[in-house]
Structure formats: structure tokens, C-alpha cells
Amino acid sequence: MTPGQRPSDLVRDRLPDAPTGVTEPPTQDQVLEALKEVIDPELMVNVVDLGLVYGVEIDEEANVVVDMTLTSPACPLTDQLEWGAQSALDGLVNSVTINWVWLPPWTLDRITDDGREQLRYIGFNV
């Protein structure tokens, strides 16, 4: 420090620039793996292994559209699953849009082997 200089004079007057977001898009496998954190609250199995994710589109700016369905069109959990997907993908993508689809309708055939094993573990006969 020089004479007459105060300690506060040594502090930078400008904050560093905040990160602008994700710069490199994730792969489809990375998105699906992250979506395995989203658990269907009724069946207690993740949405990927239940076969609720019908498709994933990723653009060059790391924005994602997830085609997703529910076990029933009358299911009241769309908001919870949408929030869960956005939370699971936070930091991996810049934005998430859930495109709710109903055709083809979800069936038990869409459940993965891992999903069937999880359902059997909690007492379902699938």
C-alpha cells in the first residue's frame, strides 16, 4: 500500500462476469441419465425406466425438449414431474421444455428391465 491509500482502495470495483449458461450441448445419453433422478411418486420408479420418456431433442444452444407421457392422462402429477425434470437437468442444459404426449398411450410394455426389477422389489408383479 502507498501512503494515503486505504485497504478498500485495493478492492476491485467490478464483480466478475457471471457465467452465461451451458455452452456445449449434452448428449442424449447424458439427458436420459439425468432424468433418472425424476421419480414417479405413485410407482416410485424413475420416469426413464418406466418408459414415460418418449423422446429427447437437444439444439445447438443446449436447450432441450423432452417428449414425455404419464401412466394415465388423468394423472394429476404433471407439474411435479415437469419441475423434477427441470431440476434434474439444471446446469446440464440452458432450458427444458416438456412436451406432454398421449399417443401412443403408455403401456406396461414400455417399462425397461431395470424398471421391472424396481417394481418387483416393491411388490408389483410385472
PDB file of C-alpha atoms in Angstrom:
ATOM      1  CA  MET A   1       0.000   0.000   0.000  1.00  0.00           C
ATOM      2  CA  THR A   2       1.139   3.511  -0.707  1.00  0.00           C
ATOM      3  CA  PRO A   3       0.852   6.384   1.753  1.00  0.00           C
ATOM      4  CA  GLY A   4      -2.713   7.690   1.882  1.00  0.00           C
ATOM      5  CA  GLN A   5      -4.133   4.540   0.328  1.00  0.00           C
ATOM      6  CA  ARG A   6      -6.859   2.721   2.218  1.00  0.00           C
ATOM      7  CA  PRO A   7      -7.397  -1.070   2.222  1.00  0.00           C
ATOM      8  CA  SER A   8     -10.725  -0.586   0.467  1.00  0.00           C
ATOM      9  CA  ASP A   9      -8.844   1.030  -2.428  1.00  0.00           C
ATOM     10  CA  LEU A  10      -7.333  -2.381  -3.174  1.00  0.00           C
ATOM     11  CA  VAL A  11     -10.725  -3.974  -3.743  1.00  0.00           C
ATOM     12  CA  ARG A  12     -11.840  -4.274  -7.340  1.00  0.00           C
ATOM     13  CA  ASP A  13     -14.824  -2.076  -8.104  1.00  0.00           C
ATOM     14  CA  ARG A  14     -16.357  -4.551 -10.520  1.00  0.00           C
ATOM     15  CA  LEU A  15     -17.663  -8.043  -9.902  1.00  0.00           C
ATOM     16  CA  PRO A  16     -16.521 -10.786 -12.261  1.00  0.00           C
ATOM     17  CA  ASP A  17     -18.845 -11.640 -15.089  1.00  0.00           C
ATOM     18  CA  ALA A  18     -21.373 -14.313 -14.202  1.00  0.00           C
ATOM     19  CA  PRO A  19     -21.373 -17.444 -16.318  1.00  0.00           C
ATOM     20  CA  THR A  20     -23.770 -17.143 -19.244  1.00  0.00           C
ATOM     21  CA  GLY A  21     -25.008 -20.726 -19.083  1.00  0.00           C
ATOM     22  CA  VAL A  22     -24.210 -24.033 -20.662  1.00  0.00           C
ATOM     23  CA  THR A  23     -22.075 -23.569 -23.762  1.00  0.00           C
ATOM     24  CA  GLU A  24     -21.851 -27.154 -25.023  1.00  0.00           C
ATOM     25  CA  PRO A  25     -24.999 -29.244 -25.530  1.00  0.00           C
ATOM     26  CA  PRO A  26     -25.190 -32.530 -23.620  1.00  0.00           C
ATOM     27  CA  THR A  27     -25.655 -35.866 -25.330  1.00  0.00           C
ATOM     28  CA  GLN A  28     -28.976 -37.654 -25.340  1.00  0.00           C
ATOM     29  CA  ASP A  29     -27.492 -40.282 -23.001  1.00  0.00           C
ATOM     30  CA  GLN A  30     -26.476 -37.555 -20.525  1.00  0.00           C
ATOM     31  CA  VAL A  31     -30.005 -36.120 -20.563  1.00  0.00           C
ATOM     32  CA  LEU A  32     -31.600 -39.549 -20.068  1.00  0.00           C
ATOM     33  CA  GLU A  33     -29.202 -40.371 -17.243  1.00  0.00           C
ATOM     34  CA  ALA A  34     -30.060 -37.074 -15.504  1.00  0.00           C
ATOM     35  CA  LEU A  35     -33.783 -37.738 -15.967  1.00  0.00           C
ATOM     36  CA  LYS A  36     -33.388 -40.961 -13.991  1.00  0.00           C
ATOM     37  CA  GLU A  37     -33.392 -38.686 -10.933  1.00  0.00           C
ATOM     38  CA  VAL A  38     -37.073 -37.904 -11.623  1.00  0.00           C
ATOM     39  CA  ILE A  39     -39.140 -40.424  -9.672  1.00  0.00           C
ATOM     40  CA  ASP A  40     -42.799 -41.120 -10.396  1.00  0.00           C
ATOM     41  CA  PRO A  41     -44.327 -40.546  -6.935  1.00  0.00           C
ATOM     42  CA  GLU A  42     -47.023 -43.170  -7.424  1.00  0.00           C
ATOM     43  CA  LEU A  43     -44.849 -46.058  -8.620  1.00  0.00           C
ATOM     44  CA  MET A  44     -41.529 -44.947  -7.050  1.00  0.00           C
ATOM     45  CA  VAL A  45     -39.561 -45.716 -10.234  1.00  0.00           C
ATOM     46  CA  ASN A  46     -37.778 -43.141 -12.379  1.00  0.00           C
ATOM     47  CA  VAL A  47     -39.521 -41.808 -15.484  1.00  0.00           C
ATOM     48  CA  VAL A  48     -36.898 -43.228 -17.866  1.00  0.00           C
ATOM     49  CA  ASP A  49     -37.163 -46.814 -16.615  1.00  0.00           C
ATOM     50  CA  LEU A  50     -40.952 -46.547 -16.520  1.00  0.00           C
ATOM     51  CA  GLY A  51     -40.849 -45.708 -20.216  1.00  0.00           C
ATOM     52  CA  LEU A  52     -42.505 -42.315 -19.752  1.00  0.00           C
ATOM     53  CA  VAL A  53     -39.847 -40.506 -21.812  1.00  0.00           C
ATOM     54  CA  TYR A  54     -40.737 -40.902 -25.480  1.00  0.00           C
ATOM     55  CA  GLY A  55     -38.013 -38.702 -26.933  1.00  0.00           C
ATOM     56  CA  VAL A  56     -35.364 -36.043 -26.321  1.00  0.00           C
ATOM     57  CA  GLU A  57     -34.393 -33.225 -28.693  1.00  0.00           C
ATOM     58  CA  ILE A  58     -31.331 -31.096 -27.996  1.00  0.00           C
ATOM     59  CA  ASP A  59     -30.468 -27.995 -30.002  1.00  0.00           C
ATOM     60  CA  GLU A  60     -27.019 -26.454 -30.541  1.00  0.00           C
ATOM     61  CA  GLU A  61     -27.654 -23.924 -27.746  1.00  0.00           C
ATOM     62  CA  ALA A  62     -28.206 -26.664 -25.129  1.00  0.00           C
ATOM     63  CA  ASN A  63     -31.968 -26.233 -24.979  1.00  0.00           C
ATOM     64  CA  VAL A  64     -33.885 -29.486 -24.521  1.00  0.00           C
ATOM     65  CA  VAL A  65     -37.387 -30.638 -25.409  1.00  0.00           C
ATOM     66  CA  VAL A  66     -38.483 -33.857 -23.704  1.00  0.00           C
ATOM     67  CA  ASP A  67     -41.444 -35.777 -25.101  1.00  0.00           C
ATOM     68  CA  MET A  68     -42.992 -37.350 -22.018  1.00  0.00           C
ATOM     69  CA  THR A  69     -46.217 -39.084 -21.129  1.00  0.00           C
ATOM     70  CA  LEU A  70     -47.890 -40.266 -17.958  1.00  0.00           C
ATOM     71  CA  THR A  71     -49.196 -43.658 -16.922  1.00  0.00           C
ATOM     72  CA  SER A  72     -52.684 -42.146 -17.269  1.00  0.00           C
ATOM     73  CA  PRO A  73     -53.899 -38.949 -18.961  1.00  0.00           C
ATOM     74  CA  ALA A  74     -55.867 -38.201 -15.780  1.00  0.00           C
ATOM     75  CA  CYS A  75     -52.709 -38.292 -13.633  1.00  0.00           C
ATOM     76  CA  PRO A  76     -52.505 -35.095 -11.533  1.00  0.00           C
ATOM     77  CA  LEU A  77     -48.695 -35.138 -11.327  1.00  0.00           C
ATOM     78  CA  THR A  78     -47.706 -33.257 -14.483  1.00  0.00           C
ATOM     79  CA  ASP A  79     -46.478 -30.207 -12.569  1.00  0.00           C
ATOM     80  CA  GLN A  80     -44.433 -32.297 -10.148  1.00  0.00           C
ATOM     81  CA  LEU A  81     -42.788 -34.343 -12.913  1.00  0.00           C
ATOM     82  CA  GLU A  82     -42.131 -31.233 -15.001  1.00  0.00           C
ATOM     83  CA  TRP A  83     -40.482 -29.477 -12.053  1.00  0.00           C
ATOM     84  CA  GLY A  84     -38.471 -32.633 -11.320  1.00  0.00           C
ATOM     85  CA  ALA A  85     -37.209 -32.801 -14.905  1.00  0.00           C
ATOM     86  CA  GLN A  86     -36.211 -29.142 -14.880  1.00  0.00           C
ATOM     87  CA  SER A  87     -34.435 -29.608 -11.560  1.00  0.00           C
ATOM     88  CA  ALA A  88     -32.619 -32.766 -12.737  1.00  0.00           C
ATOM     89  CA  LEU A  89     -31.381 -31.033 -15.896  1.00  0.00           C
ATOM     90  CA  ASP A  90     -30.391 -27.762 -14.202  1.00  0.00           C
ATOM     91  CA  GLY A  91     -26.766 -26.986 -15.027  1.00  0.00           C
ATOM     92  CA  LEU A  92     -26.694 -29.562 -17.833  1.00  0.00           C
ATOM     93  CA  VAL A  93     -28.891 -27.568 -20.229  1.00  0.00           C
ATOM     94  CA  ASN A  94     -29.977 -23.956 -20.632  1.00  0.00           C
ATOM     95  CA  SER A  95     -33.719 -24.616 -20.829  1.00  0.00           C
ATOM     96  CA  VAL A  96     -36.124 -27.526 -20.580  1.00  0.00           C
ATOM     97  CA  THR A  97     -39.496 -27.825 -22.254  1.00  0.00           C
ATOM     98  CA  ILE A  98     -41.727 -30.803 -21.518  1.00  0.00           C
ATOM     99  CA  ASN A  99     -43.938 -31.768 -24.434  1.00  0.00           C
ATOM    100  CA  TRP A 100     -46.729 -33.890 -22.960  1.00  0.00           C
ATOM    101  CA  VAL A 101     -47.776 -36.559 -25.427  1.00  0.00           C
ATOM    102  CA  TRP A 102     -50.613 -39.063 -25.206  1.00  0.00           C
ATOM    103  CA  LEU A 103     -50.206 -41.113 -28.382  1.00  0.00           C
ATOM    104  CA  PRO A 104     -49.216 -43.809 -28.372  1.00  0.00           C
ATOM    105  CA  PRO A 105     -50.635 -44.382 -24.910  1.00  0.00           C
ATOM    106  CA  TRP A 106     -48.265 -45.663 -22.250  1.00  0.00           C
ATOM    107  CA  THR A 107     -48.408 -49.407 -21.554  1.00  0.00           C
ATOM    108  CA  LEU A 108     -46.519 -51.804 -19.296  1.00  0.00           C
ATOM    109  CA  ASP A 109     -44.504 -52.881 -22.360  1.00  0.00           C
ATOM    110  CA  ARG A 110     -42.568 -49.599 -22.206  1.00  0.00           C
ATOM    111  CA  ILE A 111     -41.009 -50.386 -18.797  1.00  0.00           C
ATOM    112  CA  THR A 112     -37.313 -51.270 -19.011  1.00  0.00           C
ATOM    113  CA  ASP A 113     -35.855 -54.391 -17.411  1.00  0.00           C
ATOM    114  CA  ASP A 114     -34.395 -52.179 -14.658  1.00  0.00           C
ATOM    115  CA  GLY A 115     -37.818 -50.625 -14.107  1.00  0.00           C
ATOM    116  CA  ARG A 116     -39.446 -54.061 -13.859  1.00  0.00           C
ATOM    117  CA  GLU A 117     -36.866 -55.134 -11.315  1.00  0.00           C
ATOM    118  CA  GLN A 118     -37.537 -51.999  -9.236  1.00  0.00           C
ATOM    119  CA  LEU A 119     -41.296 -52.592  -9.385  1.00  0.00           C
ATOM    120  CA  ARG A 120     -40.903 -56.242  -8.361  1.00  0.00           C
ATOM    121  CA  TYR A 121     -38.740 -55.147  -5.445  1.00  0.00           C
ATOM    122  CA  ILE A 122     -41.576 -53.023  -4.046  1.00  0.00           C
ATOM    123  CA  GLY A 123     -44.175 -55.736  -4.602  1.00  0.00           C
ATOM    124  CA  PHE A 124     -45.594 -55.273  -8.120  1.00  0.00           C
ATOM    125  CA  ASN A 125     -45.990 -58.346 -10.307  1.00  0.00           C
ATOM    126  CA  VAL A 126     -44.717 -57.213 -13.710  1.00  0.00           C
TER     127      VAL A 126
END
